[in-house]
């Protein structure tokens, strides 16, 4: 029996759909000219102790030394910290501040300083924190010749992972965090991908693509709740210590990594098309 015209058309349409689907899953060849070119940006400049650097051109500048218009109090209203000589100073007892904008996958740059003459020991000397997505804390603390518990020192993911090394500078020196953060992904109340952090402290790798076990807590084992937001603010902690911050910026990242090629160089080789 010959297939009917309708059946033949249906098979043709199905074949076309399959071919389109197949093309979508083929992937790229090595040196494939079809791969899109990355966006062109102007890189930033490095900071010195006397002068903050400039953010990359595609960054969102959260604090440029002038005002706290991008920040608010976690209690509501404007940010109560002080802007002095190009830096923002935590006002002890005023409460945490957070960005008005929320973020997911990011590269975050933060510089901080413990004022000279700060007294105390262990957790009571220059304590603050940088919270990613408002949930996960990178500890800020004066750990230059000041010992504390390893998962609570500068460069630590508080209560979870100590830094690989203690790269702390002395009081009165600007210190820097460069952090790559990917939020957790939950499905039906279960974690299918934990939050991840890679961090450099004063240019030194201290957290190497670490899987976080949950939002930060104190004296408790962190665990994920059944629901988490896709995005959250950057939050700076008031721990009743005077800490300075400057040059805070963030770059939003794509959640998915580029895929590797699946074939050797072939008909789509870049040199054949340009």
PDB file of C-alpha atoms in Angstrom:
ATOM      1  CA  UNK A   1       0.000   0.000   0.000  1.00  0.00           C
ATOM      2  CA  UNK A   2       1.288   3.441  -0.906  1.00  0.00           C
ATOM      3  CA  UNK A   3       1.369   5.937   1.944  1.00  0.00           C
ATOM      4  CA  UNK A   4      -1.243   8.641   1.637  1.00  0.00           C
ATOM      5  CA  UNK A   5      -0.249  12.206   0.822  1.00  0.00           C
ATOM      6  CA  UNK A   6      -1.146  13.271   4.351  1.00  0.00           C
ATOM      7  CA  UNK A   7       0.983  10.540   5.865  1.00  0.00           C
ATOM      8  CA  UNK A   8       3.856  11.461   3.567  1.00  0.00           C
ATOM      9  CA  UNK A   9       3.642  15.095   4.576  1.00  0.00           C
ATOM     10  CA  UNK A  10       3.545  14.121   8.237  1.00  0.00           C
ATOM     11  CA  UNK A  11       6.671  12.032   7.811  1.00  0.00           C
ATOM     12  CA  UNK A  12       8.386  14.900   6.005  1.00  0.00           C
ATOM     13  CA  UNK A  13       7.473  17.333   8.760  1.00  0.00           C
ATOM     14  CA  UNK A  14       8.695  14.847  11.377  1.00  0.00           C
ATOM     15  CA  UNK A  15      11.932  14.408   9.489  1.00  0.00           C
ATOM     16  CA  UNK A  16      12.398  18.177   9.282  1.00  0.00           C
ATOM     17  CA  UNK A  17      11.755  18.512  13.003  1.00  0.00           C
ATOM     18  CA  UNK A  18      14.254  15.787  13.754  1.00  0.00           C
ATOM     19  CA  UNK A  19      16.853  17.379  11.512  1.00  0.00           C
ATOM     20  CA  UNK A  20      16.386  20.764  13.216  1.00  0.00           C
ATOM     21  CA  UNK A  21      16.620  19.078  16.608  1.00  0.00           C
ATOM     22  CA  UNK A  22      19.718  17.209  15.525  1.00  0.00           C
ATOM     23  CA  UNK A  23      21.352  20.411  14.278  1.00  0.00           C
ATOM     24  CA  UNK A  24      20.704  21.961  17.676  1.00  0.00           C
ATOM     25  CA  UNK A  25      22.636  19.207  19.430  1.00  0.00           C
ATOM     26  CA  UNK A  26      25.543  18.790  16.995  1.00  0.00           C
ATOM     27  CA  UNK A  27      27.815  21.273  18.769  1.00  0.00           C
ATOM     28  CA  UNK A  28      30.884  23.053  17.439  1.00  0.00           C
ATOM     29  CA  UNK A  29      33.996  21.842  15.686  1.00  0.00           C
ATOM     30  CA  UNK A  30      37.490  22.807  16.864  1.00  0.00           C
ATOM     31  CA  UNK A  31      38.267  26.354  15.600  1.00  0.00           C
ATOM     32  CA  UNK A  32      34.675  26.641  14.429  1.00  0.00           C
ATOM     33  CA  UNK A  33      33.945  29.903  12.626  1.00  0.00           C
ATOM     34  CA  UNK A  34      30.299  29.710  13.693  1.00  0.00           C
ATOM     35  CA  UNK A  35      31.093  30.278  17.339  1.00  0.00           C
ATOM     36  CA  UNK A  36      30.046  33.773  18.444  1.00  0.00           C
ATOM     37  CA  UNK A  37      32.778  36.242  19.369  1.00  0.00           C
ATOM     38  CA  UNK A  38      32.999  37.298  23.041  1.00  0.00           C
ATOM     39  CA  UNK A  39      31.863  40.798  23.964  1.00  0.00           C
ATOM     40  CA  UNK A  40      34.625  43.400  23.907  1.00  0.00           C
ATOM     41  CA  UNK A  41      35.148  45.215  27.222  1.00  0.00           C
ATOM     42  CA  UNK A  42      37.705  47.562  28.708  1.00  0.00           C
ATOM     43  CA  UNK A  43      39.481  45.863  31.613  1.00  0.00           C
ATOM     44  CA  UNK A  44      39.778  47.653  34.919  1.00  0.00           C
ATOM     45  CA  UNK A  45      42.901  48.835  36.684  1.00  0.00           C
ATOM     46  CA  UNK A  46      44.476  47.524  39.864  1.00  0.00           C
ATOM     47  CA  UNK A  47      44.223  49.389  43.139  1.00  0.00           C
ATOM     48  CA  UNK A  48      47.136  50.713  45.156  1.00  0.00           C
ATOM     49  CA  UNK A  49      47.102  51.426  48.871  1.00  0.00           C
ATOM     50  CA  UNK A  50      46.611  55.111  48.076  1.00  0.00           C
ATOM     51  CA  UNK A  51      44.170  54.854  45.204  1.00  0.00           C
ATOM     52  CA  UNK A  52      41.332  52.453  44.330  1.00  0.00           C
ATOM     53  CA  UNK A  53      41.429  50.939  40.872  1.00  0.00           C
ATOM     54  CA  UNK A  54      38.789  51.186  38.169  1.00  0.00           C
ATOM     55  CA  UNK A  55      36.160  48.539  37.493  1.00  0.00           C
ATOM     56  CA  UNK A  56      35.890  46.766  34.113  1.00  0.00           C
ATOM     57  CA  UNK A  57      33.591  48.524  31.670  1.00  0.00           C
ATOM     58  CA  UNK A  58      30.885  45.853  31.961  1.00  0.00           C
ATOM     59  CA  UNK A  59      30.779  45.985  35.774  1.00  0.00           C
ATOM     60  CA  UNK A  60      28.038  47.429  37.947  1.00  0.00           C
ATOM     61  CA  UNK A  61      29.762  49.792  40.379  1.00  0.00           C
ATOM     62  CA  UNK A  62      28.132  49.364  43.777  1.00  0.00           C
ATOM     63  CA  UNK A  63      30.285  51.895  45.630  1.00  0.00           C
ATOM     64  CA  UNK A  64      32.517  54.428  43.887  1.00  0.00           C
ATOM     65  CA  UNK A  65      33.579  56.406  46.949  1.00  0.00           C
ATOM     66  CA  UNK A  66      30.892  59.069  46.590  1.00  0.00           C
ATOM     67  CA  UNK A  67      27.569  57.879  47.980  1.00  0.00           C
ATOM     68  CA  UNK A  68      25.476  54.901  49.099  1.00  0.00           C
ATOM     69  CA  UNK A  69      22.618  55.389  46.659  1.00  0.00           C
ATOM     70  CA  UNK A  70      22.807  51.729  45.595  1.00  0.00           C
ATOM     71  CA  UNK A  71      22.556  50.528  49.207  1.00  0.00           C
ATOM     72  CA  UNK A  72      19.902  50.328  51.905  1.00  0.00           C
ATOM     73  CA  UNK A  73      19.594  49.278  55.527  1.00  0.00           C
ATOM     74  CA  UNK A  74      18.396  45.727  56.157  1.00  0.00           C
ATOM     75  CA  UNK A  75      16.076  47.355  58.684  1.00  0.00           C
ATOM     76  CA  UNK A  76      14.527  49.510  55.978  1.00  0.00           C
ATOM     77  CA  UNK A  77      15.336  52.952  54.651  1.00  0.00           C
ATOM     78  CA  UNK A  78      18.643  54.351  53.484  1.00  0.00           C
ATOM     79  CA  UNK A  79      22.058  52.944  54.377  1.00  0.00           C
ATOM     80  CA  UNK A  80      23.156  54.411  57.767  1.00  0.00           C
ATOM     81  CA  UNK A  81      26.917  53.941  57.284  1.00  0.00           C
ATOM     82  CA  UNK A  82      29.229  56.935  56.716  1.00  0.00           C
ATOM     83  CA  UNK A  83      30.988  57.921  53.489  1.00  0.00           C
ATOM     84  CA  UNK A  84      34.344  59.481  54.416  1.00  0.00           C
ATOM     85  CA  UNK A  85      37.246  60.389  52.097  1.00  0.00           C
ATOM     86  CA  UNK A  86      36.279  57.900  49.390  1.00  0.00           C
ATOM     87  CA  UNK A  87      35.436  54.943  51.609  1.00  0.00           C
ATOM     88  CA  UNK A  88      32.363  53.789  53.506  1.00  0.00           C
ATOM     89  CA  UNK A  89      32.707  53.216  57.234  1.00  0.00           C
ATOM     90  CA  UNK A  90      30.564  50.778  59.205  1.00  0.00           C
ATOM     91  CA  UNK A  91      28.765  52.557  62.040  1.00  0.00           C
ATOM     92  CA  UNK A  92      28.761  50.020  64.892  1.00  0.00           C
ATOM     93  CA  UNK A  93      25.262  49.162  66.041  1.00  0.00           C
ATOM     94  CA  UNK A  94      23.547  50.643  62.975  1.00  0.00           C
ATOM     95  CA  UNK A  95      22.905  47.269  61.333  1.00  0.00           C
ATOM     96  CA  UNK A  96      23.881  45.558  58.084  1.00  0.00           C
ATOM     97  CA  UNK A  97      23.553  47.245  54.721  1.00  0.00           C
ATOM     98  CA  UNK A  98      22.687  45.561  51.419  1.00  0.00           C
ATOM     99  CA  UNK A  99      22.468  46.447  47.754  1.00  0.00           C
ATOM    100  CA  UNK A 100      19.116  47.528  46.423  1.00  0.00           C
ATOM    101  CA  UNK A 101      19.748  45.321  43.398  1.00  0.00           C
ATOM    102  CA  UNK A 102      19.789  41.515  43.589  1.00  0.00           C
ATOM    103  CA  UNK A 103      22.241  39.243  41.799  1.00  0.00           C
ATOM    104  CA  UNK A 104      22.710  35.585  40.923  1.00  0.00           C
ATOM    105  CA  UNK A 105      25.914  34.377  39.256  1.00  0.00           C
ATOM    106  CA  UNK A 106      28.572  37.048  39.760  1.00  0.00           C
ATOM    107  CA  UNK A 107      32.177  38.121  39.930  1.00  0.00           C
ATOM    108  CA  UNK A 108      32.430  40.404  42.963  1.00  0.00           C
ATOM    109  CA  UNK A 109      35.276  42.733  43.938  1.00  0.00           C
ATOM    110  CA  UNK A 110      35.404  44.243  47.449  1.00  0.00           C
ATOM    111  CA  UNK A 111      38.203  46.092  49.248  1.00  0.00           C
ATOM    112  CA  UNK A 112      38.240  46.475  53.026  1.00  0.00           C
ATOM    113  CA  UNK A 113      40.468  47.857  55.774  1.00  0.00           C
ATOM    114  CA  UNK A 114      40.747  47.406  59.530  1.00  0.00           C
ATOM    115  CA  UNK A 115      41.648  50.853  60.963  1.00  0.00           C
ATOM    116  CA  UNK A 116      45.005  51.040  62.740  1.00  0.00           C
ATOM    117  CA  UNK A 117      44.762  50.799  66.506  1.00  0.00           C
ATOM    118  CA  UNK A 118      41.787  48.418  66.450  1.00  0.00           C
ATOM    119  CA  UNK A 119      41.881  46.417  69.700  1.00  0.00           C
ATOM    120  CA  UNK A 120      40.651  42.941  70.619  1.00  0.00           C
ATOM    121  CA  UNK A 121      41.492  39.323  69.912  1.00  0.00           C
ATOM    122  CA  UNK A 122      40.042  36.426  67.948  1.00  0.00           C
ATOM    123  CA  UNK A 123      36.552  37.350  66.651  1.00  0.00           C
ATOM    124  CA  UNK A 124      36.529  40.700  68.423  1.00  0.00           C
ATOM    125  CA  UNK A 125      39.104  42.400  66.204  1.00  0.00           C
ATOM    126  CA  UNK A 126      37.915  43.961  62.972  1.00  0.00           C
ATOM    127  CA  UNK A 127      34.901  41.696  62.454  1.00  0.00           C
ATOM    128  CA  UNK A 128      32.534  42.114  59.517  1.00  0.00           C
ATOM    129  CA  UNK A 129      31.471  40.025  56.545  1.00  0.00           C
ATOM    130  CA  UNK A 130      30.570  40.046  52.863  1.00  0.00           C
ATOM    131  CA  UNK A 131      27.387  38.082  52.215  1.00  0.00           C
ATOM    132  CA  UNK A 132      26.816  36.637  48.753  1.00  0.00           C
ATOM    133  CA  UNK A 133      23.167  36.582  47.681  1.00  0.00           C
ATOM    134  CA  UNK A 134      22.541  37.898  51.194  1.00  0.00           C
ATOM    135  CA  UNK A 135      23.027  34.324  52.485  1.00  0.00           C
ATOM    136  CA  UNK A 136      26.624  33.088  52.397  1.00  0.00           C
ATOM    137  CA  UNK A 137      29.352  34.905  54.325  1.00  0.00           C
ATOM    138  CA  UNK A 138      32.958  35.506  53.351  1.00  0.00           C
ATOM    139  CA  UNK A 139      34.424  36.518  56.681  1.00  0.00           C
ATOM    140  CA  UNK A 140      36.113  39.878  57.192  1.00  0.00           C
ATOM    141  CA  UNK A 141      38.448  39.910  60.213  1.00  0.00           C
ATOM    142  CA  UNK A 142      41.857  41.150  61.313  1.00  0.00           C
ATOM    143  CA  UNK A 143      43.880  37.940  61.283  1.00  0.00           C
ATOM    144  CA  UNK A 144      47.310  39.496  61.026  1.00  0.00           C
ATOM    145  CA  UNK A 145      48.991  37.910  64.067  1.00  0.00           C
ATOM    146  CA  UNK A 146      45.553  37.234  65.521  1.00  0.00           C
ATOM    147  CA  UNK A 147      44.445  33.609  65.714  1.00  0.00           C
ATOM    148  CA  UNK A 148      40.832  32.452  65.729  1.00  0.00           C
ATOM    149  CA  UNK A 149      38.944  29.319  64.678  1.00  0.00           C
ATOM    150  CA  UNK A 150      39.996  28.361  61.159  1.00  0.00           C
ATOM    151  CA  UNK A 151      36.527  28.462  59.563  1.00  0.00           C
ATOM    152  CA  UNK A 152      35.930  31.943  60.980  1.00  0.00           C
ATOM    153  CA  UNK A 153      39.021  33.827  59.834  1.00  0.00           C
ATOM    154  CA  UNK A 154      39.537  36.249  56.962  1.00  0.00           C
ATOM    155  CA  UNK A 155      39.198  34.404  53.675  1.00  0.00           C
ATOM    156  CA  UNK A 156      36.953  31.734  55.194  1.00  0.00           C
ATOM    157  CA  UNK A 157      33.448  30.844  54.110  1.00  0.00           C
ATOM    158  CA  UNK A 158      32.149  31.332  57.609  1.00  0.00           C
ATOM    159  CA  UNK A 159      31.379  28.134  59.498  1.00  0.00           C
ATOM    160  CA  UNK A 160      32.234  25.955  56.498  1.00  0.00           C
ATOM    161  CA  UNK A 161      35.657  26.247  54.851  1.00  0.00           C
ATOM    162  CA  UNK A 162      38.905  27.785  56.172  1.00  0.00           C
ATOM    163  CA  UNK A 163      41.004  29.659  53.618  1.00  0.00           C
ATOM    164  CA  UNK A 164      43.780  27.666  51.956  1.00  0.00           C
ATOM    165  CA  UNK A 165      46.288  30.150  53.436  1.00  0.00           C
ATOM    166  CA  UNK A 166      46.254  33.189  55.720  1.00  0.00           C
ATOM    167  CA  UNK A 167      46.992  36.070  53.311  1.00  0.00           C
ATOM    168  CA  UNK A 168      46.100  38.848  55.759  1.00  0.00           C
ATOM    169  CA  UNK A 169      47.762  42.244  55.720  1.00  0.00           C
ATOM    170  CA  UNK A 170      48.347  44.324  58.847  1.00  0.00           C
ATOM    171  CA  UNK A 171      45.898  46.905  60.186  1.00  0.00           C
ATOM    172  CA  UNK A 172      45.780  50.098  58.178  1.00  0.00           C
ATOM    173  CA  UNK A 173      46.338  48.329  54.831  1.00  0.00           C
ATOM    174  CA  UNK A 174      43.655  47.855  52.193  1.00  0.00           C
ATOM    175  CA  UNK A 175      42.789  44.217  51.527  1.00  0.00           C
ATOM    176  CA  UNK A 176      40.831  42.793  48.612  1.00  0.00           C
ATOM    177  CA  UNK A 177      38.398  40.011  47.857  1.00  0.00           C
ATOM    178  CA  UNK A 178      37.750  38.800  44.323  1.00  0.00           C
ATOM    179  CA  UNK A 179      34.947  36.267  44.428  1.00  0.00           C
ATOM    180  CA  UNK A 180      33.195  34.150  41.801  1.00  0.00           C
ATOM    181  CA  UNK A 181      29.821  32.988  43.068  1.00  0.00           C
ATOM    182  CA  UNK A 182      27.191  30.649  41.622  1.00  0.00           C
ATOM    183  CA  UNK A 183      23.908  30.284  43.544  1.00  0.00           C
ATOM    184  CA  UNK A 184      22.354  26.978  44.534  1.00  0.00           C
ATOM    185  CA  UNK A 185      19.695  25.390  42.371  1.00  0.00           C
ATOM    186  CA  UNK A 186      16.786  23.664  44.105  1.00  0.00           C
ATOM    187  CA  UNK A 187      14.119  21.529  42.516  1.00  0.00           C
ATOM    188  CA  UNK A 188      11.074  20.188  44.363  1.00  0.00           C
ATOM    189  CA  UNK A 189      12.654  21.233  47.646  1.00  0.00           C
ATOM    190  CA  UNK A 190      15.897  19.346  46.972  1.00  0.00           C
ATOM    191  CA  UNK A 191      19.346  20.685  46.106  1.00  0.00           C
ATOM    192  CA  UNK A 192      20.329  19.662  42.590  1.00  0.00           C
ATOM    193  CA  UNK A 193      23.345  21.982  42.533  1.00  0.00           C
ATOM    194  CA  UNK A 194      24.887  23.572  45.653  1.00  0.00           C
ATOM    195  CA  UNK A 195      26.087  27.155  45.721  1.00  0.00           C
ATOM    196  CA  UNK A 196      29.752  27.453  44.726  1.00  0.00           C
ATOM    197  CA  UNK A 197      32.491  29.933  45.594  1.00  0.00           C
ATOM    198  CA  UNK A 198      35.961  30.612  44.238  1.00  0.00           C
ATOM    199  CA  UNK A 199      37.762  33.427  46.041  1.00  0.00           C
ATOM    200  CA  UNK A 200      41.056  35.290  45.958  1.00  0.00           C
ATOM    201  CA  UNK A 201      42.237  37.188  49.042  1.00  0.00           C
ATOM    202  CA  UNK A 202      44.828  39.861  48.268  1.00  0.00           C
ATOM    203  CA  UNK A 203      45.415  38.126  44.946  1.00  0.00           C
ATOM    204  CA  UNK A 204      45.924  34.683  46.540  1.00  0.00           C
ATOM    205  CA  UNK A 205      43.539  31.777  45.918  1.00  0.00           C
ATOM    206  CA  UNK A 206      41.863  30.903  49.240  1.00  0.00           C
ATOM    207  CA  UNK A 207      38.647  29.127  48.117  1.00  0.00           C
ATOM    208  CA  UNK A 208      38.902  26.780  45.136  1.00  0.00           C
ATOM    209  CA  UNK A 209      35.442  26.174  43.604  1.00  0.00           C
ATOM    210  CA  UNK A 210      33.949  25.100  46.923  1.00  0.00           C
ATOM    211  CA  UNK A 211      30.470  23.571  47.218  1.00  0.00           C
ATOM    212  CA  UNK A 212      28.637  25.330  50.044  1.00  0.00           C
ATOM    213  CA  UNK A 213      26.571  23.202  52.422  1.00  0.00           C
ATOM    214  CA  UNK A 214      23.956  25.887  53.016  1.00  0.00           C
ATOM    215  CA  UNK A 215      23.399  29.505  54.054  1.00  0.00           C
ATOM    216  CA  UNK A 216      25.651  30.838  56.814  1.00  0.00           C
ATOM    217  CA  UNK A 217      24.781  30.294  60.460  1.00  0.00           C
ATOM    218  CA  UNK A 218      26.600  30.649  63.781  1.00  0.00           C
ATOM    219  CA  UNK A 219      27.479  27.535  65.814  1.00  0.00           C
ATOM    220  CA  UNK A 220      25.139  25.453  63.648  1.00  0.00           C
ATOM    221  CA  UNK A 221      25.779  23.074  60.779  1.00  0.00           C
ATOM    222  CA  UNK A 222      24.607  24.864  57.661  1.00  0.00           C
ATOM    223  CA  UNK A 223      21.836  23.255  55.616  1.00  0.00           C
ATOM    224  CA  UNK A 224      19.691  24.283  52.679  1.00  0.00           C
ATOM    225  CA  UNK A 225      16.032  25.179  53.218  1.00  0.00           C
ATOM    226  CA  UNK A 226      13.350  23.851  50.883  1.00  0.00           C
ATOM    227  CA  UNK A 227      13.281  27.131  48.953  1.00  0.00           C
ATOM    228  CA  UNK A 228      15.807  29.783  47.989  1.00  0.00           C
ATOM    229  CA  UNK A 229      15.530  32.863  45.764  1.00  0.00           C
ATOM    230  CA  UNK A 230      17.299  32.826  42.419  1.00  0.00           C
ATOM    231  CA  UNK A 231      18.951  36.147  43.247  1.00  0.00           C
ATOM    232  CA  UNK A 232      19.843  38.144  46.336  1.00  0.00           C
ATOM    233  CA  UNK A 233      21.709  41.286  47.416  1.00  0.00           C
ATOM    234  CA  UNK A 234      25.328  41.784  48.366  1.00  0.00           C
ATOM    235  CA  UNK A 235      25.236  42.429  52.108  1.00  0.00           C
ATOM    236  CA  UNK A 236      27.900  43.974  54.353  1.00  0.00           C
ATOM    237  CA  UNK A 237      27.785  43.032  58.023  1.00  0.00           C
ATOM    238  CA  UNK A 238      27.762  45.319  61.031  1.00  0.00           C
ATOM    239  CA  UNK A 239      29.430  43.235  63.770  1.00  0.00           C
ATOM    240  CA  UNK A 240      29.888  46.208  66.120  1.00  0.00           C
ATOM    241  CA  UNK A 241      33.347  46.874  64.715  1.00  0.00           C
ATOM    242  CA  UNK A 242      34.553  49.855  62.686  1.00  0.00           C
ATOM    243  CA  UNK A 243      35.504  48.581  59.217  1.00  0.00           C
ATOM    244  CA  UNK A 244      36.127  50.536  56.016  1.00  0.00           C
ATOM    245  CA  UNK A 245      35.092  49.450  52.517  1.00  0.00           C
ATOM    246  CA  UNK A 246      35.865  50.878  49.076  1.00  0.00           C
ATOM    247  CA  UNK A 247      35.846  50.014  45.345  1.00  0.00           C
ATOM    248  CA  UNK A 248      32.948  47.561  45.328  1.00  0.00           C
ATOM    249  CA  UNK A 249      31.755  46.307  41.953  1.00  0.00           C
ATOM    250  CA  UNK A 250      30.100  43.267  40.462  1.00  0.00           C
ATOM    251  CA  UNK A 251      29.934  41.616  37.045  1.00  0.00           C
ATOM    252  CA  UNK A 252      26.903  39.502  36.281  1.00  0.00           C
ATOM    253  CA  UNK A 253      27.818  36.119  34.797  1.00  0.00           C
ATOM    254  CA  UNK A 254      25.937  33.547  32.753  1.00  0.00           C
ATOM    255  CA  UNK A 255      24.974  30.473  34.719  1.00  0.00           C
ATOM    256  CA  UNK A 256      25.987  27.995  31.995  1.00  0.00           C
ATOM    257  CA  UNK A 257      29.569  27.369  30.977  1.00  0.00           C
ATOM    258  CA  UNK A 258      30.535  27.208  27.271  1.00  0.00           C
ATOM    259  CA  UNK A 259      30.556  23.685  25.914  1.00  0.00           C
ATOM    260  CA  UNK A 260      33.705  22.169  24.413  1.00  0.00           C
ATOM    261  CA  UNK A 261      33.860  21.248  20.730  1.00  0.00           C
ATOM    262  CA  UNK A 262      32.602  17.809  19.747  1.00  0.00           C
ATOM    263  CA  UNK A 263      34.449  17.365  16.420  1.00  0.00           C
ATOM    264  CA  UNK A 264      37.904  18.145  15.044  1.00  0.00           C
ATOM    265  CA  UNK A 265      38.317  21.092  12.695  1.00  0.00           C
ATOM    266  CA  UNK A 266      36.334  20.562   9.484  1.00  0.00           C
ATOM    267  CA  UNK A 267      34.130  22.355   6.985  1.00  0.00           C
ATOM    268  CA  UNK A 268      33.368  25.180   9.399  1.00  0.00           C
ATOM    269  CA  UNK A 269      37.030  25.921  10.117  1.00  0.00           C
ATOM    270  CA  UNK A 270      37.405  29.648  10.838  1.00  0.00           C
ATOM    271  CA  UNK A 271      40.110  30.133   8.221  1.00  0.00           C
ATOM    272  CA  UNK A 272      37.851  28.859   5.457  1.00  0.00           C
ATOM    273  CA  UNK A 273      35.229  31.500   6.233  1.00  0.00           C
ATOM    274  CA  UNK A 274      37.336  34.613   6.797  1.00  0.00           C
TER     275      UNK A 274
END
